[in-house]
Coordinates of C-alpha atoms in Angstrom, one line a residue:
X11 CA 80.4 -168.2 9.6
X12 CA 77.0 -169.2 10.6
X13 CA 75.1 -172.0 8.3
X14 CA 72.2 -169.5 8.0
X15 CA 74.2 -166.7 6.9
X16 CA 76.0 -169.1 3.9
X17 CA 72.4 -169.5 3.0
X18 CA 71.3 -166.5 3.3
X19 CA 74.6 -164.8 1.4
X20 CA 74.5 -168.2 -1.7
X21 CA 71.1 -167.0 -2.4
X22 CA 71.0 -163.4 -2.4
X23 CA 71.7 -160.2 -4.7
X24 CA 72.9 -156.8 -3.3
X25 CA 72.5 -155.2 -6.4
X26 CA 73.9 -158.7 -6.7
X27 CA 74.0 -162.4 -8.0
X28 CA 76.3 -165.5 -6.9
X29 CA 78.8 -165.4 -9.6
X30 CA 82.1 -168.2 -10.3
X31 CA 84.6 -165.2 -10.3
X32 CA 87.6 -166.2 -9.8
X33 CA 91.1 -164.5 -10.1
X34 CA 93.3 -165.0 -12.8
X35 CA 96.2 -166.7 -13.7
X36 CA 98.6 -164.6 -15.0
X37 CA 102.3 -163.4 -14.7
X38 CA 101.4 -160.9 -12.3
X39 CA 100.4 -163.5 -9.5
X40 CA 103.7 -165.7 -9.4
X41 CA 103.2 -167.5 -6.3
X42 CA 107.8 -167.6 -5.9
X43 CA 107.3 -163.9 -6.3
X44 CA 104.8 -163.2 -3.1
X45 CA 106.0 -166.1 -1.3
X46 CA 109.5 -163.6 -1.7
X47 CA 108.4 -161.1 -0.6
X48 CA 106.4 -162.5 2.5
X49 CA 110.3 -163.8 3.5
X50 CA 111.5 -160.4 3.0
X51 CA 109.2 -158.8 5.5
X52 CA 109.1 -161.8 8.3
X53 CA 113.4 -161.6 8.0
X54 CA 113.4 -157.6 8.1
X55 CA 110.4 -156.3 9.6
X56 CA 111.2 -155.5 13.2
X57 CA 107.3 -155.6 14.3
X58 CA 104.6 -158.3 14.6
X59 CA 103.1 -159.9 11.7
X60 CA 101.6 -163.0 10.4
X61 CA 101.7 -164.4 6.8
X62 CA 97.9 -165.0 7.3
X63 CA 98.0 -160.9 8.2
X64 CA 100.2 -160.1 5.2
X65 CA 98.0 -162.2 2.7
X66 CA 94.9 -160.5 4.3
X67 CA 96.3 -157.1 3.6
X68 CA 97.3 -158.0 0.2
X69 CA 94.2 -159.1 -0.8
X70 CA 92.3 -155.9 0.8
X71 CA 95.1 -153.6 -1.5
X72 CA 94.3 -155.7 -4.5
X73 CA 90.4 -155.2 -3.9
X74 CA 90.7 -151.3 -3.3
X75 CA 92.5 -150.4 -6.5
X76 CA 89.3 -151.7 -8.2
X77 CA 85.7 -149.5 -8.3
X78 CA 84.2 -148.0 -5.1
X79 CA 81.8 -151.2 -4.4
X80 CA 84.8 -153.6 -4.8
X81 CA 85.9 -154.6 -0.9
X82 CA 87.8 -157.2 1.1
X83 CA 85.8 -158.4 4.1
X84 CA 87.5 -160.3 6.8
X85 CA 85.3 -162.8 8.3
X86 CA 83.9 -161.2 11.2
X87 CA 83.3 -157.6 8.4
X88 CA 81.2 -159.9 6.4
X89 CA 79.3 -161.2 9.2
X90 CA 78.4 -158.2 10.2
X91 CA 77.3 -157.5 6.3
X92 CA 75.2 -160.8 5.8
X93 CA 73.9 -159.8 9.2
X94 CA 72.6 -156.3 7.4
X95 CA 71.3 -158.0 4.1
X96 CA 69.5 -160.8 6.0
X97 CA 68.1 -158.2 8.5
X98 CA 69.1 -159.0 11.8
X99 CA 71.9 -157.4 13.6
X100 CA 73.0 -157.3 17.0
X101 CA 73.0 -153.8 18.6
X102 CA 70.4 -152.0 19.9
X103 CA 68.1 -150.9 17.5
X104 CA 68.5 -147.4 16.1
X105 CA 68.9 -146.0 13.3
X106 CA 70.6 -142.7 12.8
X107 CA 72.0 -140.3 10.0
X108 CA 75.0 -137.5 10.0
X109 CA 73.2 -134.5 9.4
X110 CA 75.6 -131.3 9.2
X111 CA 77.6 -131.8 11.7
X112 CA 75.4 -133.9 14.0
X113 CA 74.4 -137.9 14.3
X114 CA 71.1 -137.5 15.1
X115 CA 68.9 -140.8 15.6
X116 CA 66.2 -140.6 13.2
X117 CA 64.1 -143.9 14.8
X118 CA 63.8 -146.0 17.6
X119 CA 62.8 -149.6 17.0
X120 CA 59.4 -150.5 18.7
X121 CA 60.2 -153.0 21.7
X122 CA 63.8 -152.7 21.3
X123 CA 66.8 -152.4 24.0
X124 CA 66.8 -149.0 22.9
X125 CA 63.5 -148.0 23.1
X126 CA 63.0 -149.3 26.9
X127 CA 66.0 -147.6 27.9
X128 CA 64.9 -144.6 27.0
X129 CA 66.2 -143.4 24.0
X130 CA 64.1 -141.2 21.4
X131 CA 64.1 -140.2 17.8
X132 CA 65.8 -136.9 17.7
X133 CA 68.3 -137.4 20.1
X134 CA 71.9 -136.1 19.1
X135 CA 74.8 -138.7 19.8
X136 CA 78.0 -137.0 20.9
X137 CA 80.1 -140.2 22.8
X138 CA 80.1 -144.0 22.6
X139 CA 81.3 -145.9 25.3
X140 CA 83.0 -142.0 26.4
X141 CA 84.4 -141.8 22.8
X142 CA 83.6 -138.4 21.0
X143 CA 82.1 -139.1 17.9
X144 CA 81.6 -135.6 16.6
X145 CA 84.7 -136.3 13.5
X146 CA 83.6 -139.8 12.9
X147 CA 81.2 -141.0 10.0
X148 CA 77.7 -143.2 10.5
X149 CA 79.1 -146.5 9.8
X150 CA 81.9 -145.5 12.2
X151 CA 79.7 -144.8 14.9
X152 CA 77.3 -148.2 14.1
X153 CA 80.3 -150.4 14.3
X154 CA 81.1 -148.8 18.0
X155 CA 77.2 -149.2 18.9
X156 CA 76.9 -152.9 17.6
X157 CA 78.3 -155.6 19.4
X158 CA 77.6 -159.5 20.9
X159 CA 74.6 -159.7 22.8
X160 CA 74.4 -159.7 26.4
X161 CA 77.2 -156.8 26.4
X162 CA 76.5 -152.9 26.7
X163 CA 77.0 -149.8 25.2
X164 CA 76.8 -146.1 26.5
X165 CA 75.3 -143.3 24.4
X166 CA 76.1 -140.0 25.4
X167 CA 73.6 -138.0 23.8
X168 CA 71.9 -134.2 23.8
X169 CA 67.8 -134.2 24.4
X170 CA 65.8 -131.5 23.0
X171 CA 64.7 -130.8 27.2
X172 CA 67.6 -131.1 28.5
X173 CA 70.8 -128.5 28.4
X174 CA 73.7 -131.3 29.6
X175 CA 75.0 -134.3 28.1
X176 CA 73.0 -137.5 29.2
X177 CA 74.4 -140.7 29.2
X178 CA 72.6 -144.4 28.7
X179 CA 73.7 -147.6 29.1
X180 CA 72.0 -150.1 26.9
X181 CA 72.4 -153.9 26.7
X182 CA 72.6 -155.2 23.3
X183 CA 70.4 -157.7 21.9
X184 CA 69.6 -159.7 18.6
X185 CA 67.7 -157.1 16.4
X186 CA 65.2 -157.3 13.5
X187 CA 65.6 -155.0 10.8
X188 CA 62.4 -153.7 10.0
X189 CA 63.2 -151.8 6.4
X190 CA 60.5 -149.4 6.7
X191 CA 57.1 -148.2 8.2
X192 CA 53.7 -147.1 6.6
X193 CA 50.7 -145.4 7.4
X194 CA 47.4 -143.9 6.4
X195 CA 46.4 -140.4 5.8
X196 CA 43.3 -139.5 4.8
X197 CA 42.9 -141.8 1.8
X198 CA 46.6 -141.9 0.5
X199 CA 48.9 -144.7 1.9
X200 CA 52.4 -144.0 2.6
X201 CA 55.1 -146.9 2.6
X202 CA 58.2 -145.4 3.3
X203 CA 60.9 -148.5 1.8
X204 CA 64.4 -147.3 3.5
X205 CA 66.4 -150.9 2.5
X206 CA 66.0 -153.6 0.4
X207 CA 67.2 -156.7 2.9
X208 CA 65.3 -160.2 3.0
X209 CA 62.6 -158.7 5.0
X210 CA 61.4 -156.0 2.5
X211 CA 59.1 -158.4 0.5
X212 CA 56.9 -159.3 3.7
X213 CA 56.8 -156.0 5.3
X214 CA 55.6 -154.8 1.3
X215 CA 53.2 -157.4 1.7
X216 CA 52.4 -156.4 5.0
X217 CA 52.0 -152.5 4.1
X218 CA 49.8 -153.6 1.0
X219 CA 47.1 -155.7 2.8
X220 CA 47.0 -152.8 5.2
X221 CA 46.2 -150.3 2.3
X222 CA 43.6 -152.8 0.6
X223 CA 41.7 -153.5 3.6
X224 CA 41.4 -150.0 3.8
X225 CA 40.5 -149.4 0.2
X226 CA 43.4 -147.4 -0.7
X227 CA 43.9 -146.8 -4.0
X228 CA 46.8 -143.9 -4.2
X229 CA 50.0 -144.3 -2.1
X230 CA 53.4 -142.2 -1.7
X231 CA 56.1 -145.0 -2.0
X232 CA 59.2 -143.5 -0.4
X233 CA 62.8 -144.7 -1.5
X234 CA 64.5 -141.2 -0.2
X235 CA 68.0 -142.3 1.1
X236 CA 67.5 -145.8 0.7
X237 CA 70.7 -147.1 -0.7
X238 CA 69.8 -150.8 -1.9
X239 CA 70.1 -154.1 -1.0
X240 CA 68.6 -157.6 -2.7
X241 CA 68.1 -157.3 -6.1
X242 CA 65.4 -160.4 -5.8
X243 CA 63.6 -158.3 -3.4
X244 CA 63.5 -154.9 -5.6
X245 CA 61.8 -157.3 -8.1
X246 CA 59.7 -158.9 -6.0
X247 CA 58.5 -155.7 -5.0
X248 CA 58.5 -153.7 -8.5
X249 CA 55.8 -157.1 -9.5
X250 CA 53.6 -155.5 -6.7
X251 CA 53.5 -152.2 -9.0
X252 CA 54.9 -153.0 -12.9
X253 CA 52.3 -154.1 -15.2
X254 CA 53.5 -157.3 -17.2
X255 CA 56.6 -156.9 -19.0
X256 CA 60.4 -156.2 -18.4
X257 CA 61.5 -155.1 -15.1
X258 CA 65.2 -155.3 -15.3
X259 CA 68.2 -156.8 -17.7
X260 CA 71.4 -157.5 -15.7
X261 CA 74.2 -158.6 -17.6
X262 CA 77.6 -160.2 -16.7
X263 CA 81.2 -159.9 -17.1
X264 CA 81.6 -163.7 -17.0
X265 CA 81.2 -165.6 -20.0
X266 CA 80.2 -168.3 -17.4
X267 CA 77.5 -166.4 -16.0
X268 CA 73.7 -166.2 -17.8
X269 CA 72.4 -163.0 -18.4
X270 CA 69.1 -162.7 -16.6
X271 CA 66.0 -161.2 -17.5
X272 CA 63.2 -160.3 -14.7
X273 CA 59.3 -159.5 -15.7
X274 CA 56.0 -158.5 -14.1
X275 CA 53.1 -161.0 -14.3
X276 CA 50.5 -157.9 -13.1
X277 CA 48.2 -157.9 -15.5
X278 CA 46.7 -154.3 -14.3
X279 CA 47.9 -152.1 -11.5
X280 CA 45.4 -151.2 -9.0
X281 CA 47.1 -148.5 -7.4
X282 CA 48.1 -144.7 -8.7
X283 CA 51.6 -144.4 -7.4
X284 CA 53.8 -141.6 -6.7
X285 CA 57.8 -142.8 -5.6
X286 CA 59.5 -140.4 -3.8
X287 CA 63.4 -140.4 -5.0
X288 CA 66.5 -138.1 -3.9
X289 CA 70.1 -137.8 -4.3
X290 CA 70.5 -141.3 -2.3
X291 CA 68.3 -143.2 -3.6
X292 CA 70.6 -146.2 -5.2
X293 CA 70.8 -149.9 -6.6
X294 CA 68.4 -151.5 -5.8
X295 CA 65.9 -148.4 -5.3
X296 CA 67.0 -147.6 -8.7
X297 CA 66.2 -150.7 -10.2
X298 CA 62.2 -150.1 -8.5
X299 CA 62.0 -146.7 -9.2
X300 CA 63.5 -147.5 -12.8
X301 CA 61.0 -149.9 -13.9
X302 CA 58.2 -148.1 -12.5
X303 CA 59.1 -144.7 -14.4
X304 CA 60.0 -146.5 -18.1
X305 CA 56.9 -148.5 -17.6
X306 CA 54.9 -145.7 -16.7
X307 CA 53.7 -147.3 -13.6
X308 CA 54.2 -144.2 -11.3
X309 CA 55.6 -140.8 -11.1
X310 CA 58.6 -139.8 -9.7
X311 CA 59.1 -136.6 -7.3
X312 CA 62.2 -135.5 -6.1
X313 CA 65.7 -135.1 -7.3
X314 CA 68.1 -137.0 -9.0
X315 CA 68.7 -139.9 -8.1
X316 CA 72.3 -141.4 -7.1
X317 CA 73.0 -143.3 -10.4
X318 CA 74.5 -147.0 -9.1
X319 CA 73.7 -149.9 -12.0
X320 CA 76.5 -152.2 -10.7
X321 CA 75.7 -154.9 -9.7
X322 CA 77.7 -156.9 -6.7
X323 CA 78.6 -160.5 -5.7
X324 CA 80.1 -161.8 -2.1
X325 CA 81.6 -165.1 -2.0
X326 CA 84.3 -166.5 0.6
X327 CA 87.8 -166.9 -0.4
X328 CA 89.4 -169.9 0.4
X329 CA 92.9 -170.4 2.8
X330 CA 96.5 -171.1 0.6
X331 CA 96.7 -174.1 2.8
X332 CA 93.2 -175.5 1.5
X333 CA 93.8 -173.9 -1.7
X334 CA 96.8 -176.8 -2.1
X335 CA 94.1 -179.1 -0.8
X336 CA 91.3 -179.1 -2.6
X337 CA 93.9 -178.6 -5.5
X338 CA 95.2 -181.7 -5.1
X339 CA 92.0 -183.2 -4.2
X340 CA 90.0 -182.3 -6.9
X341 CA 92.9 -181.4 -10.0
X342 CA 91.0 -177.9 -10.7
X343 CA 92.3 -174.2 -9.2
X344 CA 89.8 -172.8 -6.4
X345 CA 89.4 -169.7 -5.1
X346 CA 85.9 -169.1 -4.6
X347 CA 84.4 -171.4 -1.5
X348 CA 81.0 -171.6 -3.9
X349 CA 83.0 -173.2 -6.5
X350 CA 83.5 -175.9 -4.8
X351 CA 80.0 -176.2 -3.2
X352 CA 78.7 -175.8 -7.0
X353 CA 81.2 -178.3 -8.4
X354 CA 81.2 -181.4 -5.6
X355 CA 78.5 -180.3 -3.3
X356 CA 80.9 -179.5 -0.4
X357 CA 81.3 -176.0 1.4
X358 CA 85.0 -176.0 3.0
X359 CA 84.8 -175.2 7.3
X360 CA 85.5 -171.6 8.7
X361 CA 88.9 -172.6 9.2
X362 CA 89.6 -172.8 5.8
X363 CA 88.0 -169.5 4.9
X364 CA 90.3 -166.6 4.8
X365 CA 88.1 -163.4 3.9
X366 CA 85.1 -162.7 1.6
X367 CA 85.4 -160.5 -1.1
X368 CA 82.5 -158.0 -2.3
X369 CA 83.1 -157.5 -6.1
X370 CA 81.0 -155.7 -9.3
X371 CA 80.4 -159.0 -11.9
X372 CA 77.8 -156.9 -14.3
X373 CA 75.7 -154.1 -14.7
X374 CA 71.8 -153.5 -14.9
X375 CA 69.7 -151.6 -17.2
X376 CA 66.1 -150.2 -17.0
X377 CA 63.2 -151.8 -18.8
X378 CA 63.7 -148.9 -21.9
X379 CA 67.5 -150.0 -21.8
X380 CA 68.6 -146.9 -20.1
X381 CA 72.3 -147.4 -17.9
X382 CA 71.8 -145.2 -15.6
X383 CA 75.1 -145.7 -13.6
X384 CA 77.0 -142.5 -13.3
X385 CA 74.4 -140.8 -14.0
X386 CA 71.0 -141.6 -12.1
X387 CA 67.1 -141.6 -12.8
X388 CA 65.9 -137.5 -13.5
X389 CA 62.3 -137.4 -11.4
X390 CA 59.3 -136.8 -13.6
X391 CA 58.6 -134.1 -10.9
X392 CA 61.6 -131.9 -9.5
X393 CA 61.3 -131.1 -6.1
X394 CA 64.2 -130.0 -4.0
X395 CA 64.0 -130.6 0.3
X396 CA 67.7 -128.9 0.5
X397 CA 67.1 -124.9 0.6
X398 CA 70.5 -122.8 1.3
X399 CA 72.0 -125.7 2.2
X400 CA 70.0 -126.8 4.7
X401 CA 67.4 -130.0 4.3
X402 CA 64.1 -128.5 5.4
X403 CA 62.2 -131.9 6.3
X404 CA 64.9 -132.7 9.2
X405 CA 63.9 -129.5 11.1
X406 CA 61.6 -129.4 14.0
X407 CA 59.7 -126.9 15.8
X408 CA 61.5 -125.4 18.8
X409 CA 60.3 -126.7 21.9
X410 CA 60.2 -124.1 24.3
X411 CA 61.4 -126.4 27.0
X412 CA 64.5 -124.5 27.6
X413 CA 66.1 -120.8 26.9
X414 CA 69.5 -121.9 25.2
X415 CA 72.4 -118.7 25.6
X416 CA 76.1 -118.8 24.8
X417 CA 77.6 -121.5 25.2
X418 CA 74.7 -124.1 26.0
X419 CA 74.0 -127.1 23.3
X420 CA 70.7 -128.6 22.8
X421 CA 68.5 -129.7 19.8
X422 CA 66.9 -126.4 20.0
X423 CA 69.4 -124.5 19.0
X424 CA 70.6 -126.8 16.5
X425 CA 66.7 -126.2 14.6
X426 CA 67.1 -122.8 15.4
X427 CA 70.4 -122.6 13.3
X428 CA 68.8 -123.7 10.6
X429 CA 66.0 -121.5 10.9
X430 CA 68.0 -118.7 11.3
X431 CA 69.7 -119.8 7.9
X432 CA 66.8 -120.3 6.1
X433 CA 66.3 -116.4 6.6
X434 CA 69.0 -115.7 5.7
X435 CA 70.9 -115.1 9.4
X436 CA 74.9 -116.3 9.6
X437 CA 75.4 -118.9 12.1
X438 CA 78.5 -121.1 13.0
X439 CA 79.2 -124.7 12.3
X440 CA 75.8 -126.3 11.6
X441 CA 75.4 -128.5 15.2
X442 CA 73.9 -128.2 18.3
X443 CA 76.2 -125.6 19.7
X444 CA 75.3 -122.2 20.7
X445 CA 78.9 -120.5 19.5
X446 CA 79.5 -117.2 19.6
X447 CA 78.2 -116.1 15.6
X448 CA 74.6 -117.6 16.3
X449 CA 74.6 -116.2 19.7
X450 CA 75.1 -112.3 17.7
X451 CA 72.5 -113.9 14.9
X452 CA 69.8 -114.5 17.2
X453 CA 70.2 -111.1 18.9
X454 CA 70.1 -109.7 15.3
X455 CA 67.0 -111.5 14.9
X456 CA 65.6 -110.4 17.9
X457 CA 66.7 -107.1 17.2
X458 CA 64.6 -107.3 13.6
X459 CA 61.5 -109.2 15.1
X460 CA 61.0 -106.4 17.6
X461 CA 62.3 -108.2 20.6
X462 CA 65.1 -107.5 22.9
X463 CA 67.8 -108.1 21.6
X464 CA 70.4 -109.9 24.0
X465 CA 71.3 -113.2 22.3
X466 CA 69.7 -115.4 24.1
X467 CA 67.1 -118.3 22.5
X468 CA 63.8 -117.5 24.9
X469 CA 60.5 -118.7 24.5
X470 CA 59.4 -115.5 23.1
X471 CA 62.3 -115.6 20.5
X472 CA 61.4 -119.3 19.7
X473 CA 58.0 -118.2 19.2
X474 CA 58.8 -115.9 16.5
X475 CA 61.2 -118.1 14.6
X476 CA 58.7 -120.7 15.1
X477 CA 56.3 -118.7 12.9
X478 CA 58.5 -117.0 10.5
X479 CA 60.0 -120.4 9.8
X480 CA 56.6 -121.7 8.6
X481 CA 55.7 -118.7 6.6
X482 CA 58.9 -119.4 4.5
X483 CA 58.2 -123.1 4.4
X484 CA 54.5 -123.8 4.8
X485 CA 55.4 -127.7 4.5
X486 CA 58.7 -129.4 5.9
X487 CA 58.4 -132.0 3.6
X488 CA 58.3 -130.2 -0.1
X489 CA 58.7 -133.4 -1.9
X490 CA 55.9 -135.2 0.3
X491 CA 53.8 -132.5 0.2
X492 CA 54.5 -132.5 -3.4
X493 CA 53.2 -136.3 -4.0
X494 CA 50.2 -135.6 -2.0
X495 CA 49.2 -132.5 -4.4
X496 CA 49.6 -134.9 -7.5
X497 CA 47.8 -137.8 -6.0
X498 CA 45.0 -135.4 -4.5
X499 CA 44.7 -133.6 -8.0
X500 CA 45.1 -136.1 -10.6
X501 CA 43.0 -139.1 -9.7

């Protein structure tokens, strides 16, 4: 592990705080007793295996029969973790969501290997390096795409213009995170905010000096889908909005470990603030979005929010071998790397580093004492995006670029299935296949719309759906939309 990212992981929160957890001594961790039964599997186990393999494995079982955000990392996982929180990775600088049944790429980093290749938001990926990726979940798909730089990685993906698979070859490089982007409409300033990693303070900055040399007074902050990060950095952030007082109270587990208290020194706010919040909005987004609605600093529009007030620790586990060591070195039990760097200012080498472990050491609460875990922030405002199933803001207009029949996939008809649903039309798995019960759908529709009616998605058909599609839903973006009408009416 990289100096920078022991730095980087020693000083930060994830919905988290460097704790001195460290495991117990107790009947249940005889060391005769797993030291047996590692002899029992090297003498009878026919396959390949490694006492440094079976340790691993226990340790990851021992971690999974604990809460959801409780997790094993072998060195080269928590690298790649660090590299996430710190906000560098390297890949190629996309970022993409599963939506239905589809990973769609939802941005392209400016100046990024990805962007000169070629690649463009709304693209559909359906193979990795040849691999179908259709069955397989985002972080799945990101861990085929990242990888060490200099190397490449092929995207197969499905263009909106374009009726057959396309493939790209990309070479990876070392990629900045950016959390977020902002922009000015009219005189409201959006900041959409979609992680909380070390660069989320600066780019707030960054946002803010843009909105004040602007004179903007009313801004959309947009926390839809983000799922945390830094604890230090949703503070830093909720200072920028909080008048003086409490932000948030986290409390520990650990006797050892000081409950902490974190305040606003803003004497007035000088912004009217409406924070957008959904379904995945957690942690550290909750912590914000928390302090902002018990302080009455901002409204909140959207739906409930995810409901995460555990807060997380990493720390690197040390080897048996230098377990016995430092043991013997020091006369005290360690477990915990950092408890040696806190105790005799030494951090032990790679080699001696087994694994890092990702645990839940306390809880937070909101400035009004509310624990929200389980159960989440309720929006001042309820707005819902997801109509019949089917989240309007991720549709866009069909393109007219192609005329998709049976059998053909494109983004087109994957908008177009949505449409059709949003009218109230029966279509087949929600992707960007043409099958054969959106193929009778769209003939149906053509059929009601006055067209003729022979299945197929032509530019007259797209036409019509086009503009029946927005008669139903004027705005794609309900909760937006929503935040605009408050800010426009109320100040």
């Amino acid at each position: 592990m990289k100096k920078v990212k022991l730095m980087v992981a020693i000083t930060m929160m994830v919905c988290f705080l460097m704790t001195g957890v460290s495991f117990a001594e107790d009947g249940y961790l005889d060391s005769d007793y797993f030291n047996s039964v590692m002899d029992m599997i090297e003498d009878s186990y026919s396959g390949d295996i490694s006492r440094e393999e079976l340790l691993e494995g226990a340790l990851r079982g021992m971690f999974d029969t604990m809460d959801d955000y409780t997790l094993y990392y072998t060195k080269e996982e928590a690298e790649d973790y660090l590299n996430d929180i710190e906000g560098t990775y390297k890949g190629i600088g996309i970022s993409f969501n599963r939506s239905d049944e589809e990973i769609v790429i939802v941005k392209v980093f400016k100046s990024s290997p990805a962007e000169r290749a070629g690649i463009k938001k709304g693209d559909i990926i359906k193979k990795v390096d040849g691999v179908d990726v259709s069955n397989k979940n985002a972080d799945e798909v990101a861990s085929m795409i990242k990888g060490e730089e200099g190397t490449t990685v092929t995207l197969g993906i499905v263009r909106e213009n374009m009726s057959q698979l396309i493939e790209i070859e990309v070479v990876r490089e070392e990629i900045k995170i950016e959390p977020g982007e902002y922009r000015i409409e009219n005189d409201i300033g959006y900041i959409k905010l979609e992680t909380f990693n070390s660069n989320a303070k600066s780019f707030i900055n960054e946002a803010l000096k843009e909105m004040d040399e602007n004179n903007i007074k009313k801004i959309i902050l947009d926390l839809r889908d983000n799922p945390g990060g830094e604890v230090g950095q949703a503070v830093a952030i909720a200072e920028k909005f909080v008048p003086i007082g409490l932000i948030t109270r986290l409390e520990f587990k650990s006797e050892s470990e000081r409950d902490q208290i974190y305040t606003s020194k803003l004497l007035k706010p000088k912004y009217e603030l409406v924070v957008l919040v959904n379904e995945m909005s957690a942690s550290a987004s909750e912590i914000l979005a928390g302090a902002i609605q018990d302080r009455e600093a901002g409204i909140l529009v959207g739906t409930k929010t995810y409901g995460k007030a555990k807060v997380q620790s990493i720390f690197p586990i040390i080897t048996p071998k230098a377990y016995k060591k430092y043991k013997d070195e020091y006369g005290t039990s360690f477990i915990n790397a950092y408890d040696i760097l806190k105790k005799h200012k030494f951090y032990p080498p790679d080699n001696e580093i087994i694994g890092w472990i990702k645990m839940t050491v306390g809880r937070y609460y909101t400035p009004k004492g509310r624990m929200i875990d389980g159960v989440g922030l309720e929006p001042d405002v309820f707005v819902e995006n997801v109509i019949k199933g089917v989240d309007v803001s991720t549709i866009s207009l069909l393109s007219k670029t192609d005329k998709p029949g049976l059998g053909s996939e494109s983004i087109d008809v994957y908008n177009a299935k949505k449409m059709l649903v949003l009218l109230g039309y029966e279509v087949g798995n929600m992707d960007g296949f043409m099958d054969e019960i959106t193929f009778k759908s769209i003939a149906e529709f053509q059929k009601d719309s006055g067209l003729y009616p022979y299945g197929v998605l032509d530019f007259s058909t797209q036409d019509v759906l086009n503009a029946k599609f927005q008669k139903v839903i004027p705005e794609q973006d309900l909760q937006y939309y929503q935040a605009v009408k408050i800010l426009s009416s109320r100040f």
